[in-house]
Short mmCIF file of C-alpha atoms in Angstrom, two decimals:
data_model
loop_
_atom_site.label_atom_id
_atom_site.label_comp_id
_atom_site.label_asym_id
_atom_site.label_seq_id
_atom_site.Cartn_x
_atom_site.Cartn_y
_atom_site.Cartn_z
CA UNK A 1 0.35 -16.03 4.54
CA UNK A 2 -3.32 -17.24 2.38
CA UNK A 3 -5.49 -15.04 1.10
CA UNK A 4 -8.88 -14.41 2.80
CA UNK A 5 -11.94 -15.89 1.06
CA UNK A 6 -13.46 -13.09 -1.68
CA UNK A 7 -16.86 -12.62 -0.21
CA UNK A 8 -15.92 -11.87 3.81
CA UNK A 9 -14.86 -8.89 4.99
CA UNK A 10 -10.50 -8.12 4.91
CA UNK A 11 -8.59 -4.95 6.32
CA UNK A 12 -6.14 -4.67 3.35
CA UNK A 13 -3.21 -2.78 4.03
CA UNK A 14 -1.53 -0.77 1.08
CA UNK A 15 1.72 1.10 1.19
CA UNK A 16 3.34 3.52 -0.79
CA UNK A 17 6.63 2.89 0.28
CA UNK A 18 9.78 6.49 0.18
CA UNK A 19 12.30 7.21 1.65
CA UNK A 20 11.27 10.51 3.19
CA UNK A 21 7.45 9.80 3.24
CA UNK A 22 6.52 6.44 3.25
CA UNK A 23 2.17 6.26 3.01
CA UNK A 24 0.25 3.28 4.65
CA UNK A 25 -3.18 3.12 4.45
CA UNK A 26 -5.47 1.22 5.95
CA UNK A 27 -9.44 -0.13 4.52
CA UNK A 28 -11.89 -3.08 4.80
CA UNK A 29 -12.96 -5.40 2.36
CA UNK A 30 -16.64 -6.60 1.79
CA UNK A 31 -17.69 -7.50 -1.57
CA UNK A 32 -17.45 -4.40 -3.29
CA UNK A 33 -17.73 -2.43 -0.06
CA UNK A 34 -15.51 -0.71 1.58
CA UNK A 35 -14.72 1.23 4.04
CA UNK A 36 -11.94 3.34 5.55
CA UNK A 37 -9.39 1.85 8.35
CA UNK A 38 -6.91 4.84 8.89
CA UNK A 39 -4.01 6.35 7.18
CA UNK A 40 -0.43 8.21 7.77
CA UNK A 41 2.93 8.23 6.68
CA UNK A 42 6.66 7.10 8.24
CA UNK A 43 8.56 9.69 8.36
CA UNK A 44 12.55 9.69 9.52
CA UNK A 45 14.01 12.41 10.18
CA UNK A 46 16.25 13.16 6.96
CA UNK A 47 18.80 13.21 8.62
CA UNK A 48 19.80 10.38 9.52
CA UNK A 49 22.13 7.80 7.74
CA UNK A 50 20.27 5.58 5.08
CA UNK A 51 20.83 2.28 7.47
CA UNK A 52 18.77 4.80 10.43
CA UNK A 53 16.31 5.08 7.63
CA UNK A 54 15.41 2.71 7.34
CA UNK A 55 15.05 0.58 10.27
CA UNK A 56 11.84 3.54 11.92
CA UNK A 57 10.28 2.56 9.08
CA UNK A 58 10.86 -1.34 9.75
CA UNK A 59 9.56 -0.03 12.89
CA UNK A 60 7.25 1.94 11.61
CA UNK A 61 5.20 -0.55 9.85
CA UNK A 62 4.65 -2.44 12.14
CA UNK A 63 3.96 -0.27 14.79
CA UNK A 64 0.49 0.09 12.61
CA UNK A 65 0.27 -3.36 11.59
CA UNK A 66 -0.29 -4.73 15.91
CA UNK A 67 -2.59 -1.21 15.47
CA UNK A 68 -4.51 -2.12 12.88
CA UNK A 69 -4.05 -6.58 11.81
CA UNK A 70 -4.86 -6.08 8.31
CA UNK A 71 -5.21 -9.63 6.57
CA UNK A 72 -4.13 -8.69 4.17
CA UNK A 73 -1.22 -6.36 2.67
CA UNK A 74 -0.13 -4.47 -1.42
CA UNK A 75 2.77 -2.26 -2.49
CA UNK A 76 3.54 -0.53 -4.97
CA UNK A 77 6.14 -0.91 -7.10
CA UNK A 78 8.41 0.93 -7.93
CA UNK A 79 9.12 2.22 -11.33
CA UNK A 80 12.45 2.89 -12.15
CA UNK A 81 13.87 7.01 -12.90
CA UNK A 82 16.90 8.38 -14.47
CA UNK A 83 18.77 8.52 -11.43
CA UNK A 84 20.29 4.86 -10.38
CA UNK A 85 21.43 6.09 -6.93
CA UNK A 86 17.74 7.55 -5.91
CA UNK A 87 16.34 4.65 -7.60
CA UNK A 88 18.63 1.58 -5.74
CA UNK A 89 17.38 3.13 -2.43
CA UNK A 90 13.78 3.10 -3.42
CA UNK A 91 14.69 -0.06 -3.66
CA UNK A 92 15.93 -1.43 -0.35
CA UNK A 93 12.45 1.30 1.04
CA UNK A 94 10.46 -0.82 -0.75
CA UNK A 95 11.75 -3.66 0.71
CA UNK A 96 11.18 -2.15 4.15
CA UNK A 97 8.14 -2.18 3.18
CA UNK A 98 7.12 -5.59 2.42
CA UNK A 99 9.37 -7.51 4.84
CA UNK A 100 7.29 -6.19 7.80
CA UNK A 101 3.73 -6.60 6.54
CA UNK A 102 5.00 -10.61 5.25
CA UNK A 103 7.49 -10.82 9.03
CA UNK A 104 3.84 -11.18 10.47
CA UNK A 105 2.40 -13.84 7.97
CA UNK A 106 0.86 -11.66 5.66
CA UNK A 107 0.70 -11.77 2.89
CA UNK A 108 1.99 -9.30 0.20
CA UNK A 109 0.97 -8.35 -3.86
CA UNK A 110 2.68 -5.96 -5.95
CA UNK A 111 0.68 -3.84 -8.20
CA UNK A 112 2.30 -0.80 -10.84
CA UNK A 113 1.77 3.13 -10.54
CA UNK A 114 -0.47 2.99 -13.94
CA UNK A 115 -2.18 -0.06 -12.11
CA UNK A 116 -3.20 1.77 -8.89
CA UNK A 117 -4.57 4.53 -11.07
CA UNK A 118 -6.71 2.80 -14.04
CA UNK A 119 -8.17 0.70 -10.64
CA UNK A 120 -9.49 3.95 -9.44
CA UNK A 121 -9.20 6.60 -11.70
CA UNK A 122 -10.22 4.92 -14.21
CA UNK A 123 -6.47 6.44 -16.48
CA UNK A 124 -3.33 5.21 -15.98
CA UNK A 125 -1.71 8.21 -16.16
CA UNK A 126 -3.69 9.58 -13.46
CA UNK A 127 -3.12 12.77 -10.64
CA UNK A 128 -2.58 12.90 -7.23
CA UNK A 129 -5.61 15.13 -8.00
CA UNK A 130 -7.56 12.80 -10.11
CA UNK A 131 -6.38 10.58 -6.92
CA UNK A 132 -7.84 12.84 -4.42
CA UNK A 133 -11.63 13.10 -5.88
CA UNK A 134 -11.25 9.02 -6.89
CA UNK A 135 -11.08 8.61 -3.02
CA UNK A 136 -13.52 11.50 -1.30
CA UNK A 137 -15.80 9.18 -3.79
CA UNK A 138 -14.80 5.68 -2.68
CA UNK A 139 -14.00 6.45 0.65
CA UNK A 140 -16.03 9.16 1.86
CA UNK A 141 -14.21 9.38 5.85
CA UNK A 142 -11.36 9.42 4.49
CA UNK A 143 -9.78 11.89 5.29
CA UNK A 144 -4.99 11.73 4.13
CA UNK A 145 -3.61 13.82 4.89
CA UNK A 146 -0.48 13.46 2.97
CA UNK A 147 -0.48 12.54 -1.25
CA UNK A 148 1.49 9.91 -0.39
CA UNK A 149 -0.99 7.81 3.12
CA UNK A 150 -3.41 9.33 -0.49
CA UNK A 151 -2.05 6.83 -3.08
CA UNK A 152 -1.16 4.88 -0.01
CA UNK A 153 -5.72 3.79 0.29
CA UNK A 154 -5.54 3.71 -3.39
CA UNK A 155 -3.20 0.73 -3.30
CA UNK A 156 -5.41 -1.08 -0.55
CA UNK A 157 -8.32 -0.65 -2.65
CA UNK A 158 -6.25 -1.96 -5.94
CA UNK A 159 -6.02 -4.47 -3.69
CA UNK A 160 -9.05 -5.11 -2.82
CA UNK A 161 -10.57 -5.61 -6.90
CA UNK A 162 -7.99 -7.12 -8.43
CA UNK A 163 -7.58 -9.86 -5.31
CA UNK A 164 -9.47 -12.85 -6.28
CA UNK A 165 -7.13 -12.76 -9.14
CA UNK A 166 -3.92 -12.19 -7.08
CA UNK A 167 -5.43 -15.42 -5.73
CA UNK A 168 -6.19 -17.36 -8.10
CA UNK A 169 -2.92 -17.37 -9.69
CA UNK A 170 -1.13 -17.26 -5.95
CA UNK A 171 -3.04 -20.54 -5.28
CA UNK A 172 -1.99 -21.58 -9.10
CA UNK A 173 1.41 -20.72 -6.97
CA UNK A 174 1.03 -23.76 -5.38
CA UNK A 175 2.12 -20.11 -2.63
#
């Protein structure tokens, strides 16, 4: 799992993990240029048991990875909330979001929600509306069908902007 050279065109998938809806967004980055490729979400039926929902998320993400062939992946880190059970379940979806690209041999970077917001909007506590406005500016052809897909595109943009630092940290760590 090696990072691509910084100046070469690279296809990046951003993943916003969730049990109800796991958003995904694919962009291409060449230097400072960002190109929208596709976005959507994997939505397992609510009535499935947890294991079946996780399997559906894995299968959905695997289909997206096979279709778009990204070179690098980025996943949003889980924030801890007051409901421990919900946090653990979200962590399981996040595990699937990291596992699927890894199974394709794709390196996976992680970004905190505030870092994503600060990168895309310029403020770490931006709301979803502000992210949507900036997505229209940064990726004019993008029309995300859900907030989760928009968040996934924002995660991919964040990776495009920070991948040089991430590649350097991976190199130093010997990965």
